[in-house]
mmCIF file of C-alpha atoms in Angstrom:
data_model
loop_
_atom_site.group_PDB
_atom_site.id
_atom_site.type_symbol
_atom_site.label_atom_id
_atom_site.label_comp_id
_atom_site.label_asym_id
_atom_site.label_seq_id
_atom_site.Cartn_x
_atom_site.Cartn_y
_atom_site.Cartn_z
ATOM 1 C CA UNK I 1 -18.736 -44.868 -23.355
ATOM 2 C CA UNK I 2 -15.867 -42.455 -22.651
ATOM 3 C CA UNK I 3 -15.793 -39.406 -20.364
ATOM 4 C CA UNK I 4 -15.563 -36.015 -22.059
ATOM 5 C CA UNK I 5 -12.076 -35.411 -20.630
ATOM 6 C CA UNK I 6 -9.591 -37.920 -19.311
ATOM 7 C CA UNK I 7 -6.115 -37.318 -17.837
ATOM 8 C CA UNK I 8 -3.691 -40.251 -17.847
ATOM 9 C CA UNK I 9 -0.146 -40.599 -16.557
ATOM 10 C CA UNK I 10 1.602 -43.050 -18.883
ATOM 11 C CA UNK I 11 5.220 -44.203 -19.175
ATOM 12 C CA UNK I 12 7.207 -42.586 -21.954
ATOM 13 C CA UNK I 13 7.169 -45.727 -24.160
ATOM 14 C CA UNK I 14 3.346 -45.553 -24.431
ATOM 15 C CA UNK I 15 2.850 -44.034 -27.863
ATOM 16 C CA UNK I 16 -0.252 -42.391 -29.287
ATOM 17 C CA UNK I 17 -0.840 -45.593 -31.276
ATOM 18 C CA UNK I 18 -0.878 -47.626 -28.053
ATOM 19 C CA UNK I 19 -3.469 -45.306 -26.550
ATOM 20 C CA UNK I 20 -5.752 -45.471 -29.596
ATOM 21 C CA UNK I 21 -5.363 -49.185 -30.449
ATOM 22 C CA UNK I 22 -5.397 -50.690 -26.962
ATOM 23 C CA UNK I 23 -6.284 -48.365 -24.104
ATOM 24 C CA UNK I 24 -9.347 -46.664 -25.672
ATOM 25 C CA UNK I 25 -10.777 -49.979 -26.929
ATOM 26 C CA UNK I 26 -10.300 -51.487 -23.473
ATOM 27 C CA UNK I 27 -12.006 -48.517 -21.767
ATOM 28 C CA UNK I 28 -14.973 -48.651 -24.156
ATOM 29 C CA UNK I 29 -15.381 -52.395 -23.617
ATOM 30 C CA UNK I 30 -15.221 -52.085 -19.800
ATOM 31 C CA UNK I 31 -17.814 -49.305 -19.866
ATOM 32 C CA UNK I 32 -20.061 -51.364 -22.156
ATOM 33 C CA UNK I 33 -20.044 -54.172 -19.580
ATOM 34 C CA UNK I 34 -21.326 -51.706 -16.968
ATOM 35 C CA UNK I 35 -24.394 -50.888 -19.117
ATOM 36 C CA UNK I 36 -27.164 -53.477 -18.450
ATOM 37 C CA UNK I 37 -29.017 -52.660 -21.682
ATOM 38 C CA UNK I 38 -25.912 -53.117 -23.909
ATOM 39 C CA UNK I 39 -24.962 -56.516 -25.334
ATOM 40 C CA UNK I 40 -21.130 -56.514 -25.812
ATOM 41 C CA UNK I 41 -20.058 -57.781 -29.205
ATOM 42 C CA UNK I 42 -17.296 -57.105 -31.707
ATOM 43 C CA UNK I 43 -19.742 -55.246 -33.921
ATOM 44 C CA UNK I 44 -20.987 -53.063 -31.060
ATOM 45 C CA UNK I 45 -17.412 -52.444 -29.873
ATOM 46 C CA UNK I 46 -16.233 -51.465 -33.375
ATOM 47 C CA UNK I 47 -19.173 -49.058 -33.805
ATOM 48 C CA UNK I 48 -18.626 -47.503 -30.348
ATOM 49 C CA UNK I 49 -14.934 -46.887 -31.083
ATOM 50 C CA UNK I 50 -15.756 -45.410 -34.493
ATOM 51 C CA UNK I 51 -18.323 -43.069 -32.932
ATOM 52 C CA UNK I 52 -15.825 -41.855 -30.331
ATOM 53 C CA UNK I 53 -13.919 -38.737 -31.353
ATOM 54 C CA UNK I 54 -10.643 -38.820 -29.446
ATOM 55 C CA UNK I 55 -8.069 -36.047 -29.449
ATOM 56 C CA UNK I 56 -4.802 -36.745 -27.643
ATOM 57 C CA UNK I 57 -3.100 -33.664 -26.222
ATOM 58 C CA UNK I 58 0.261 -34.354 -24.651
ATOM 59 C CA UNK I 59 1.398 -32.673 -21.430
ATOM 60 C CA UNK I 60 4.527 -30.610 -21.984
ATOM 61 C CA UNK I 61 6.986 -28.876 -19.692
ATOM 62 C CA UNK I 62 7.404 -25.106 -19.859
ATOM 63 C CA UNK I 63 10.933 -25.503 -18.545
ATOM 64 C CA UNK I 64 11.850 -27.235 -21.793
ATOM 65 C CA UNK I 65 12.810 -24.901 -24.636
ATOM 66 C CA UNK I 66 11.644 -27.512 -27.155
ATOM 67 C CA UNK I 67 8.076 -27.207 -25.865
ATOM 68 C CA UNK I 68 7.949 -23.423 -26.055
ATOM 69 C CA UNK I 69 6.374 -21.835 -29.163
ATOM 70 C CA UNK I 70 8.359 -18.735 -28.228
ATOM 71 C CA UNK I 71 11.375 -18.040 -26.077
ATOM 72 C CA UNK I 72 10.535 -15.919 -23.048
ATOM 73 C CA UNK I 73 13.413 -13.523 -22.307
ATOM 74 C CA UNK I 74 12.386 -11.763 -19.081
ATOM 75 C CA UNK I 75 9.695 -11.618 -16.398
ATOM 76 C CA UNK I 76 8.587 -8.810 -14.107
ATOM 77 C CA UNK I 77 8.262 -11.019 -11.039
ATOM 78 C CA UNK I 78 7.231 -8.656 -8.256
ATOM 79 C CA UNK I 79 6.557 -7.161 -5.862
ATOM 80 C CA UNK I 80 2.803 -6.515 -6.105
ATOM 81 C CA UNK I 81 1.554 -2.900 -5.907
ATOM 82 C CA UNK I 82 5.075 -1.638 -6.515
ATOM 83 C CA UNK I 83 4.889 -0.182 -10.012
ATOM 84 C CA UNK I 84 4.945 -3.414 -12.024
ATOM 85 C CA UNK I 85 2.101 -2.218 -14.275
ATOM 86 C CA UNK I 86 3.891 1.077 -14.913
ATOM 87 C CA UNK I 87 7.121 -0.699 -15.835
ATOM 88 C CA UNK I 88 5.328 -3.255 -18.002
ATOM 89 C CA UNK I 89 3.503 -0.475 -19.859
ATOM 90 C CA UNK I 90 6.734 1.498 -20.367
ATOM 91 C CA UNK I 91 8.654 -1.530 -21.669
ATOM 92 C CA UNK I 92 5.791 -2.305 -24.039
ATOM 93 C CA UNK I 93 6.441 1.020 -25.788
ATOM 94 C CA UNK I 94 9.899 -0.166 -26.856
ATOM 95 C CA UNK I 95 9.800 -1.296 -30.498
ATOM 96 C CA UNK I 96 11.761 -4.471 -29.711
ATOM 97 C CA UNK I 97 9.942 -5.604 -26.563
ATOM 98 C CA UNK I 98 6.836 -7.788 -26.779
ATOM 99 C CA UNK I 99 4.816 -7.800 -23.557
ATOM 100 C CA UNK I 100 1.074 -7.934 -23.000
ATOM 101 C CA UNK I 101 -0.770 -5.281 -20.941
ATOM 102 C CA UNK I 102 -2.045 -7.689 -18.290
ATOM 103 C CA UNK I 103 -0.794 -10.094 -15.651
ATOM 104 C CA UNK I 104 -0.012 -13.464 -17.179
ATOM 105 C CA UNK I 105 -0.213 -16.244 -14.599
ATOM 106 C CA UNK I 106 -1.075 -19.029 -17.046
ATOM 107 C CA UNK I 107 2.574 -19.832 -17.690
ATOM 108 C CA UNK I 108 3.206 -21.176 -14.190
ATOM 109 C CA UNK I 109 0.348 -23.640 -13.902
ATOM 110 C CA UNK I 110 1.332 -27.143 -12.932
ATOM 111 C CA UNK I 111 0.283 -28.825 -16.193
ATOM 112 C CA UNK I 112 0.250 -27.705 -19.822
ATOM 113 C CA UNK I 113 -0.638 -29.487 -23.004
ATOM 114 C CA UNK I 114 0.781 -28.784 -26.445
ATOM 115 C CA UNK I 115 -2.482 -27.060 -27.444
ATOM 116 C CA UNK I 116 -2.688 -24.905 -24.294
ATOM 117 C CA UNK I 117 0.908 -23.768 -24.828
ATOM 118 C CA UNK I 118 0.111 -22.677 -28.383
ATOM 119 C CA UNK I 119 -3.034 -20.907 -27.179
ATOM 120 C CA UNK I 120 -0.998 -19.085 -24.510
ATOM 121 C CA UNK I 121 1.612 -17.964 -27.044
ATOM 122 C CA UNK I 122 -0.833 -16.752 -29.719
ATOM 123 C CA UNK I 123 -1.321 -13.122 -28.496
ATOM 124 C CA UNK I 124 2.442 -12.735 -28.026
ATOM 125 C CA UNK I 125 3.170 -13.939 -31.537
ATOM 126 C CA UNK I 126 0.465 -11.705 -33.025
ATOM 127 C CA UNK I 127 1.890 -8.656 -31.240
ATOM 128 C CA UNK I 128 5.399 -9.664 -32.341
ATOM 129 C CA UNK I 129 4.271 -9.732 -35.975
ATOM 130 C CA UNK I 130 2.837 -6.214 -35.632
ATOM 131 C CA UNK I 131 6.041 -4.903 -34.050
ATOM 132 C CA UNK I 132 8.263 -6.573 -36.611
ATOM 133 C CA UNK I 133 6.275 -4.955 -39.431
ATOM 134 C CA UNK I 134 6.804 -1.464 -37.956
ATOM 135 C CA UNK I 135 10.351 -1.900 -36.640
ATOM 136 C CA UNK I 136 12.492 1.180 -37.379
ATOM 137 C CA UNK I 137 15.243 0.591 -39.919
ATOM 138 C CA UNK I 138 17.959 1.691 -37.477
ATOM 139 C CA UNK I 139 17.171 -1.215 -35.116
ATOM 140 C CA UNK I 140 17.999 -4.878 -35.532
ATOM 141 C CA UNK I 141 15.239 -7.387 -36.196
ATOM 142 C CA UNK I 142 15.662 -8.939 -32.732
ATOM 143 C CA UNK I 143 12.540 -8.984 -30.549
ATOM 144 C CA UNK I 144 12.482 -10.036 -26.913
ATOM 145 C CA UNK I 145 9.459 -11.402 -25.061
ATOM 146 C CA UNK I 146 8.461 -10.641 -21.479
ATOM 147 C CA UNK I 147 5.540 -10.919 -19.111
ATOM 148 C CA UNK I 148 4.370 -9.432 -15.824
ATOM 149 C CA UNK I 149 3.163 -11.564 -12.924
ATOM 150 C CA UNK I 150 4.064 -9.924 -9.584
ATOM 151 C CA UNK I 151 2.826 -12.757 -7.344
ATOM 152 C CA UNK I 152 5.411 -15.232 -8.634
ATOM 153 C CA UNK I 153 8.021 -13.746 -6.295
ATOM 154 C CA UNK I 154 6.236 -15.477 -3.374
ATOM 155 C CA UNK I 155 6.096 -18.924 -4.992
ATOM 156 C CA UNK I 156 8.970 -21.366 -4.536
ATOM 157 C CA UNK I 157 7.426 -23.624 -7.211
ATOM 158 C CA UNK I 158 7.392 -20.866 -9.848
ATOM 159 C CA UNK I 159 10.889 -19.671 -8.955
ATOM 160 C CA UNK I 160 12.171 -23.235 -9.291
ATOM 161 C CA UNK I 161 10.781 -23.286 -12.846
ATOM 162 C CA UNK I 162 12.388 -19.901 -13.612
ATOM 163 C CA UNK I 163 15.725 -21.162 -12.267
ATOM 164 C CA UNK I 164 15.664 -23.995 -14.819
ATOM 165 C CA UNK I 165 15.309 -21.526 -17.717
ATOM 166 C CA UNK I 166 18.943 -20.431 -17.734
ATOM 167 C CA UNK I 167 18.432 -17.607 -20.249
ATOM 168 C CA UNK I 168 15.452 -16.028 -18.451
ATOM 169 C CA UNK I 169 16.082 -12.667 -16.744
ATOM 170 C CA UNK I 170 14.079 -11.431 -13.766
ATOM 171 C CA UNK I 171 13.129 -7.845 -12.874
ATOM 172 C CA UNK I 172 11.825 -7.203 -9.339
ATOM 173 C CA UNK I 173 10.529 -3.850 -8.101
ATOM 174 C CA UNK I 174 10.785 -3.081 -4.398
ATOM 175 C CA UNK I 175 8.696 -0.391 -2.761
ATOM 176 C CA UNK I 176 8.806 1.111 0.720
ATOM 177 C CA UNK I 177 7.163 -1.873 2.515
ATOM 178 C CA UNK I 178 4.827 0.186 4.714
ATOM 179 C CA UNK I 179 3.408 1.915 1.640
ATOM 180 C CA UNK I 180 3.101 -1.410 -0.168
ATOM 181 C CA UNK I 181 1.097 -2.913 2.704
ATOM 182 C CA UNK I 182 -1.037 0.230 2.906
ATOM 183 C CA UNK I 183 -1.911 -0.182 -0.774
ATOM 184 C CA UNK I 184 -2.524 -3.895 -0.224
ATOM 185 C CA UNK I 185 -5.115 -3.139 2.468
ATOM 186 C CA UNK I 186 -6.633 -0.262 0.517
ATOM 187 C CA UNK I 187 -7.068 -2.372 -2.621
ATOM 188 C CA UNK I 188 -8.508 -5.276 -0.614
ATOM 189 C CA UNK I 189 -5.908 -7.404 -2.381
ATOM 190 C CA UNK I 190 -5.968 -11.154 -1.902
ATOM 191 C CA UNK I 191 -3.776 -12.486 0.907
ATOM 192 C CA UNK I 192 -3.542 -15.843 -0.853
ATOM 193 C CA UNK I 193 -1.844 -16.027 -4.237
ATOM 194 C CA UNK I 194 -3.217 -18.001 -7.173
ATOM 195 C CA UNK I 195 -0.158 -20.230 -6.718
ATOM 196 C CA UNK I 196 -1.572 -21.288 -3.329
ATOM 197 C CA UNK I 197 0.856 -19.353 -1.111
ATOM 198 C CA UNK I 198 -0.686 -17.935 2.080
ATOM 199 C CA UNK I 199 0.472 -14.374 2.780
ATOM 200 C CA UNK I 200 0.441 -12.106 5.797
ATOM 201 C CA UNK I 201 2.081 -8.873 6.905
ATOM 202 C CA UNK I 202 5.315 -10.753 6.234
ATOM 203 C CA UNK I 203 4.859 -9.654 2.601
ATOM 204 C CA UNK I 204 6.660 -6.494 3.749
ATOM 205 C CA UNK I 205 9.849 -8.434 4.541
ATOM 206 C CA UNK I 206 11.128 -7.791 1.031
ATOM 207 C CA UNK I 207 14.801 -8.465 1.745
ATOM 208 C CA UNK I 208 13.960 -11.803 3.340
ATOM 209 C CA UNK I 209 11.870 -12.817 0.311
ATOM 210 C CA UNK I 210 14.692 -11.840 -2.051
ATOM 211 C CA UNK I 211 17.325 -13.771 -0.105
ATOM 212 C CA UNK I 212 15.342 -16.899 0.818
ATOM 213 C CA UNK I 213 13.239 -17.340 -2.321
ATOM 214 C CA UNK I 214 14.923 -15.544 -5.219
ATOM 215 C CA UNK I 215 18.703 -15.387 -4.784
ATOM 216 C CA UNK I 216 18.834 -18.868 -3.229
ATOM 217 C CA UNK I 217 17.618 -20.214 -6.595
ATOM 218 C CA UNK I 218 18.539 -17.720 -9.307
ATOM 219 C CA UNK I 219 22.038 -16.241 -9.836
ATOM 220 C CA UNK I 220 22.268 -12.520 -9.093
ATOM 221 C CA UNK I 221 23.470 -11.723 -12.606
ATOM 222 C CA UNK I 222 20.032 -12.804 -13.875
ATOM 223 C CA UNK I 223 18.116 -10.571 -11.443
ATOM 224 C CA UNK I 224 17.698 -6.786 -11.482
ATOM 225 C CA UNK I 225 16.166 -5.245 -8.348
ATOM 226 C CA UNK I 226 14.661 -1.818 -9.070
ATOM 227 C CA UNK I 227 13.395 0.539 -6.336
ATOM 228 C CA UNK I 228 9.907 1.811 -7.125
ATOM 229 C CA UNK I 229 10.900 5.338 -6.107
ATOM 230 C CA UNK I 230 13.464 5.401 -8.926
ATOM 231 C CA UNK I 231 10.711 5.174 -11.557
ATOM 232 C CA UNK I 232 9.707 8.793 -10.982
ATOM 233 C CA UNK I 233 12.790 10.184 -9.218
ATOM 234 C CA UNK I 234 15.374 8.941 -11.725
ATOM 235 C CA UNK I 235 13.470 7.791 -14.843
ATOM 236 C CA UNK I 236 16.414 8.353 -17.228
ATOM 237 C CA UNK I 237 18.885 6.403 -15.089
ATOM 238 C CA UNK I 238 16.353 3.652 -14.348
ATOM 239 C CA UNK I 239 15.394 3.255 -18.000
ATOM 240 C CA UNK I 240 19.060 3.028 -19.006
ATOM 241 C CA UNK I 241 19.808 0.339 -16.414
ATOM 242 C CA UNK I 242 16.829 -1.769 -17.439
ATOM 243 C CA UNK I 243 17.718 -1.540 -21.126
ATOM 244 C CA UNK I 244 21.322 -2.559 -20.425
ATOM 245 C CA UNK I 245 20.074 -5.473 -18.312
ATOM 246 C CA UNK I 246 17.865 -6.656 -21.180
ATOM 247 C CA UNK I 247 20.637 -6.154 -23.735
ATOM 248 C CA UNK I 248 18.806 -3.455 -25.708
ATOM 249 C CA UNK I 249 19.589 0.070 -26.769
ATOM 250 C CA UNK I 250 17.731 2.760 -24.840
ATOM 251 C CA UNK I 251 14.877 4.264 -26.839
ATOM 252 C CA UNK I 252 13.954 7.940 -27.100
ATOM 253 C CA UNK I 253 12.036 9.767 -24.402
ATOM 254 C CA UNK I 254 8.764 7.866 -24.871
ATOM 255 C CA UNK I 255 9.683 4.937 -22.626
ATOM 256 C CA UNK I 256 11.460 7.100 -20.055
ATOM 257 C CA UNK I 257 8.476 9.412 -19.750
ATOM 258 C CA UNK I 258 6.190 6.433 -19.180
ATOM 259 C CA UNK I 259 8.258 5.446 -16.140
ATOM 260 C CA UNK I 260 7.807 8.884 -14.609
ATOM 261 C CA UNK I 261 4.029 8.785 -15.065
ATOM 262 C CA UNK I 262 3.447 6.225 -12.360
ATOM 263 C CA UNK I 263 -0.021 6.597 -10.916
ATOM 264 C CA UNK I 264 -2.792 4.492 -9.555
ATOM 265 C CA UNK I 265 -6.418 5.009 -10.467
ATOM 266 C CA UNK I 266 -7.385 3.921 -6.960
ATOM 267 C CA UNK I 267 -5.480 6.817 -5.440
ATOM 268 C CA UNK I 268 -7.258 9.306 -7.705
ATOM 269 C CA UNK I 269 -10.808 8.934 -6.435
ATOM 270 C CA UNK I 270 -11.939 5.321 -6.511
ATOM 271 C CA UNK I 271 -11.094 4.827 -2.859
ATOM 272 C CA UNK I 272 -13.368 7.743 -1.946
ATOM 273 C CA UNK I 273 -16.139 6.357 -4.152
ATOM 274 C CA UNK I 274 -15.987 2.976 -2.419
ATOM 275 C CA UNK I 275 -15.340 4.410 1.024
ATOM 276 C CA UNK I 276 -12.042 2.653 1.693
ATOM 277 C CA UNK I 277 -9.322 5.322 1.683
ATOM 278 C CA UNK I 278 -7.125 3.575 4.210
ATOM 279 C CA UNK I 279 -4.044 5.538 5.290
ATOM 280 C CA UNK I 280 -1.403 4.469 7.776
ATOM 281 C CA UNK I 281 -0.825 8.160 8.446
ATOM 282 C CA UNK I 282 -4.260 8.634 10.017
ATOM 283 C CA UNK I 283 -3.994 9.232 13.739
ATOM 284 C CA UNK I 284 -6.373 6.350 14.464
ATOM 285 C CA UNK I 285 -3.804 3.965 12.914
ATOM 286 C CA UNK I 286 -0.805 5.155 14.970
ATOM 287 C CA UNK I 287 -0.783 1.966 17.021
ATOM 288 C CA UNK I 288 -0.983 -0.286 13.967
ATOM 289 C CA UNK I 289 1.627 1.719 12.023
ATOM 290 C CA UNK I 290 4.070 1.730 14.923
ATOM 291 C CA UNK I 291 3.822 -2.033 15.389
ATOM 292 C CA UNK I 292 4.224 -2.619 11.658
ATOM 293 C CA UNK I 293 7.215 -0.245 11.464
ATOM 294 C CA UNK I 294 8.876 -2.058 14.340
ATOM 295 C CA UNK I 295 8.309 -5.431 12.734
ATOM 296 C CA UNK I 296 9.794 -4.319 9.382
ATOM 297 C CA UNK I 297 12.644 -2.106 10.631
ATOM 298 C CA UNK I 298 15.544 -4.575 10.394
ATOM 299 C CA UNK I 299 14.473 -5.938 7.005
ATOM 300 C CA UNK I 300 14.155 -2.382 5.614
ATOM 301 C CA UNK I 301 17.672 -1.641 6.809
ATOM 302 C CA UNK I 302 19.033 -4.659 4.922
ATOM 303 C CA UNK I 303 16.993 -3.873 1.805
ATOM 304 C CA UNK I 304 18.335 -0.325 1.713
ATOM 305 C CA UNK I 305 21.906 -1.656 1.983
ATOM 306 C CA UNK I 306 21.254 -4.141 -0.842
ATOM 307 C CA UNK I 307 20.029 -1.355 -3.143
ATOM 308 C CA UNK I 308 23.015 0.815 -2.201
ATOM 309 C CA UNK I 309 25.404 -2.031 -3.089
ATOM 310 C CA UNK I 310 23.639 -2.336 -6.453
ATOM 311 C CA UNK I 311 24.489 1.302 -7.199
ATOM 312 C CA UNK I 312 21.117 2.975 -6.659
ATOM 313 C CA UNK I 313 21.556 6.526 -5.306
ATOM 314 C CA UNK I 314 20.063 7.273 -1.877
ATOM 315 C CA UNK I 315 17.347 9.643 -3.110
ATOM 316 C CA UNK I 316 16.159 7.059 -5.659
ATOM 317 C CA UNK I 317 15.930 4.121 -3.268
ATOM 318 C CA UNK I 318 13.014 5.377 -1.156
ATOM 319 C CA UNK I 319 13.655 2.744 1.539
ATOM 320 C CA UNK I 320 15.475 4.874 4.119
ATOM 321 C CA UNK I 321 14.816 5.213 7.823
ATOM 322 C CA UNK I 322 12.770 8.368 7.369
ATOM 323 C CA UNK I 323 9.180 8.235 8.550
ATOM 324 C CA UNK I 324 6.599 7.328 5.932
ATOM 325 C CA UNK I 325 4.144 9.917 7.205
ATOM 326 C CA UNK I 326 5.431 13.461 6.748
ATOM 327 C CA UNK I 327 2.490 15.357 8.188
ATOM 328 C CA UNK I 328 2.029 15.889 11.925
ATOM 329 C CA UNK I 329 0.041 13.224 13.697
ATOM 330 C CA UNK I 330 -2.360 13.579 16.568
ATOM 331 C CA UNK I 331 -0.113 13.457 19.626
ATOM 332 C CA UNK I 332 -3.000 12.296 21.830
ATOM 333 C CA UNK I 333 -3.539 9.112 19.805
ATOM 334 C CA UNK I 334 -2.149 5.869 21.262
ATOM 335 C CA UNK I 335 1.375 5.030 20.152
ATOM 336 C CA UNK I 336 3.340 1.808 20.348
ATOM 337 C CA UNK I 337 7.126 2.100 20.280
ATOM 338 C CA UNK I 338 9.434 -0.797 19.503
ATOM 339 C CA UNK I 339 10.760 -0.648 23.044
ATOM 340 C CA UNK I 340 7.558 0.168 24.915
ATOM 341 C CA UNK I 341 7.555 -2.050 27.996
ATOM 342 C CA UNK I 342 4.309 -0.848 29.525
ATOM 343 C CA UNK I 343 2.597 -3.439 31.645
ATOM 344 C CA UNK I 344 -0.647 -2.818 29.745
ATOM 345 C CA UNK I 345 0.949 -4.307 26.668
ATOM 346 C CA UNK I 346 2.034 -7.398 28.587
ATOM 347 C CA UNK I 347 5.555 -7.306 27.177
ATOM 348 C CA UNK I 348 7.459 -10.322 28.539
ATOM 349 C CA UNK I 349 10.023 -9.525 31.217
ATOM 350 C CA UNK I 350 12.851 -11.153 29.250
ATOM 351 C CA UNK I 351 12.385 -8.566 26.482
ATOM 352 C CA UNK I 352 12.997 -5.629 28.819
ATOM 353 C CA UNK I 353 16.693 -5.296 28.059
ATOM 354 C CA UNK I 354 17.046 -1.524 28.532
ATOM 355 C CA UNK I 355 16.746 0.871 31.444
ATOM 356 C CA UNK I 356 14.942 3.547 29.433
ATOM 357 C CA UNK I 357 12.942 3.663 26.225
ATOM 358 C CA UNK I 358 15.470 6.135 24.754
ATOM 359 C CA UNK I 359 18.319 3.678 25.206
ATOM 360 C CA UNK I 360 16.251 0.983 23.546
ATOM 361 C CA UNK I 361 15.287 3.201 20.626
ATOM 362 C CA UNK I 362 18.873 4.278 20.039
ATOM 363 C CA UNK I 363 19.905 0.631 20.011
ATOM 364 C CA UNK I 364 17.195 -1.240 18.083
ATOM 365 C CA UNK I 365 16.536 1.521 15.561
ATOM 366 C CA UNK I 366 20.099 2.737 14.987
ATOM 367 C CA UNK I 367 21.474 -0.830 14.671
ATOM 368 C CA UNK I 368 24.939 0.493 15.360
ATOM 369 C CA UNK I 369 27.637 -0.194 17.944
ATOM 370 C CA UNK I 370 26.588 -2.892 20.401
ATOM 371 C CA UNK I 371 23.274 -3.196 18.573
ATOM 372 C CA UNK I 372 24.695 -3.833 15.121
ATOM 373 C CA UNK I 373 22.160 -5.760 13.079
ATOM 374 C CA UNK I 374 22.314 -9.452 14.001
ATOM 375 C CA UNK I 375 24.972 -8.722 16.593
ATOM 376 C CA UNK I 376 24.802 -10.319 20.046
ATOM 377 C CA UNK I 377 22.759 -7.540 21.700
ATOM 378 C CA UNK I 378 20.425 -7.141 18.734
ATOM 379 C CA UNK I 379 19.719 -10.882 18.694
ATOM 380 C CA UNK I 380 19.135 -10.906 22.453
ATOM 381 C CA UNK I 381 16.986 -7.812 22.804
ATOM 382 C CA UNK I 382 15.720 -6.564 19.445
ATOM 383 C CA UNK I 383 14.933 -9.715 17.470
ATOM 384 C CA UNK I 384 12.563 -11.084 20.168
ATOM 385 C CA UNK I 385 10.767 -7.739 20.079
ATOM 386 C CA UNK I 386 10.333 -8.164 16.332
ATOM 387 C CA UNK I 387 8.736 -11.571 16.862
ATOM 388 C CA UNK I 388 6.517 -10.136 19.616
ATOM 389 C CA UNK I 389 5.248 -7.466 17.255
ATOM 390 C CA UNK I 390 4.341 -10.100 14.670
ATOM 391 C CA UNK I 391 2.217 -11.785 17.340
ATOM 392 C CA UNK I 392 0.644 -8.435 18.190
ATOM 393 C CA UNK I 393 -0.200 -7.780 14.521
ATOM 394 C CA UNK I 394 -1.768 -11.208 14.126
ATOM 395 C CA UNK I 395 -3.942 -10.630 17.185
ATOM 396 C CA UNK I 396 -4.852 -6.969 16.730
ATOM 397 C CA UNK I 397 -4.123 -6.003 13.096
ATOM 398 C CA UNK I 398 -7.588 -6.647 11.717
ATOM 399 C CA UNK I 399 -9.326 -4.794 14.550
ATOM 400 C CA UNK I 400 -6.935 -1.840 14.315
ATOM 401 C CA UNK I 401 -7.226 -1.396 10.551
ATOM 402 C CA UNK I 402 -11.011 -1.578 10.726
ATOM 403 C CA UNK I 403 -11.369 0.912 13.562
ATOM 404 C CA UNK I 404 -13.840 3.584 12.583
ATOM 405 C CA UNK I 405 -16.713 1.435 11.360
ATOM 406 C CA UNK I 406 -17.772 0.393 7.907
ATOM 407 C CA UNK I 407 -18.405 2.145 4.651
ATOM 408 C CA UNK I 408 -22.027 2.622 3.533
ATOM 409 C CA UNK I 409 -20.979 1.062 0.206
ATOM 410 C CA UNK I 410 -18.501 -1.573 1.286
ATOM 411 C CA UNK I 411 -17.723 -3.147 4.637
ATOM 412 C CA UNK I 412 -14.390 -2.069 6.064
ATOM 413 C CA UNK I 413 -13.271 -5.632 6.571
ATOM 414 C CA UNK I 414 -15.407 -7.206 3.903
ATOM 415 C CA UNK I 415 -13.047 -6.737 0.983
ATOM 416 C CA UNK I 416 -14.891 -7.156 -2.279
ATOM 417 C CA UNK I 417 -17.681 -9.112 -0.681
ATOM 418 C CA UNK I 418 -15.930 -12.420 -1.271
ATOM 419 C CA UNK I 419 -14.627 -14.634 1.483
ATOM 420 C CA UNK I 420 -11.143 -14.884 -0.059
ATOM 421 C CA UNK I 421 -10.637 -11.110 0.078
ATOM 422 C CA UNK I 422 -10.217 -9.027 3.190
ATOM 423 C CA UNK I 423 -8.841 -5.622 4.063
ATOM 424 C CA UNK I 424 -6.620 -7.084 6.771
ATOM 425 C CA UNK I 425 -5.422 -10.685 7.062
#
């Protein structure tokens, strides 16, 4: 007479006794009345209630320390395809850090019960017991808990929860955005997060995401932004900064070496096996790469300045103005410059602010003098171009990335054969 699972929203004064002694009896009796072959009676009602096995599992809030079986100390919150797995693996080698070797997105679901929270915490607590048993004598008994979930950086809901946990620290890795998007397409990664956020090429606007989603909610002293390039270019310095941020003593070379060993199995042959070795540096993608570079240029400039202000040396940031593609490209392939005002591209007349393409390039790309970023001329001439390129990418991005046909093993634009996955959004 009762459904297998039932979710109820009750006022706080409704105790477990109220649910068992009134609500369940009432539900059983109402359901008995709906059965034409059942004669309701006190005896039948008593037997039905006795035969019903009811377990009450209260909904709890993960933002409440009282509900947590363990205290989470830090999260690796993003960005995807930027070395989060490498960092998570390296931190896991530290004798005082407890982190699991997979992405944990269970924590940020909308509802949790007391049993689901305990089930979530079990592998962490088991690993903590193992680490505590082998902890070197020269270290304190303190263990800190962390998890990796790189999609949370796009979710305002998740970041609001993190903001409520005042002790929780956040590590965010930032990669050269063009390379991040290239990996995104190559991996056929999902353009919709499991938190329900719809993504597009705007995932490459890393500075905007940091400012509008992260720093608008979480104080900067609780956030450490780490350039992906620093993992292999400055592993010692990077490891030291992360340990200081987490309040731990730097370990011997084991953890530092793990940072320098960043590598992706996809890049080492799987892409060739599946026939999807997408590269923005291929001549056939010149048009797409140029439009994407133009769209991301101003945000990259701001991101590089942010990292410089945080003390990261220039060679370790990897977000400079240098071209992503170092090898020579086919000069006969079509190109699209940020200031190209060719009639064939139907660039609106109001965006033609410059007499020559050179003057436009020196203005919108240098972002100096009259064209200082977000200055009057930049806002008038360069920002509209940025918006125009977003429109161009929405209209042509999928066709441009799929130029060249399909793989015999996997369709170029078919992702993993599931409708929610695609090579280009």
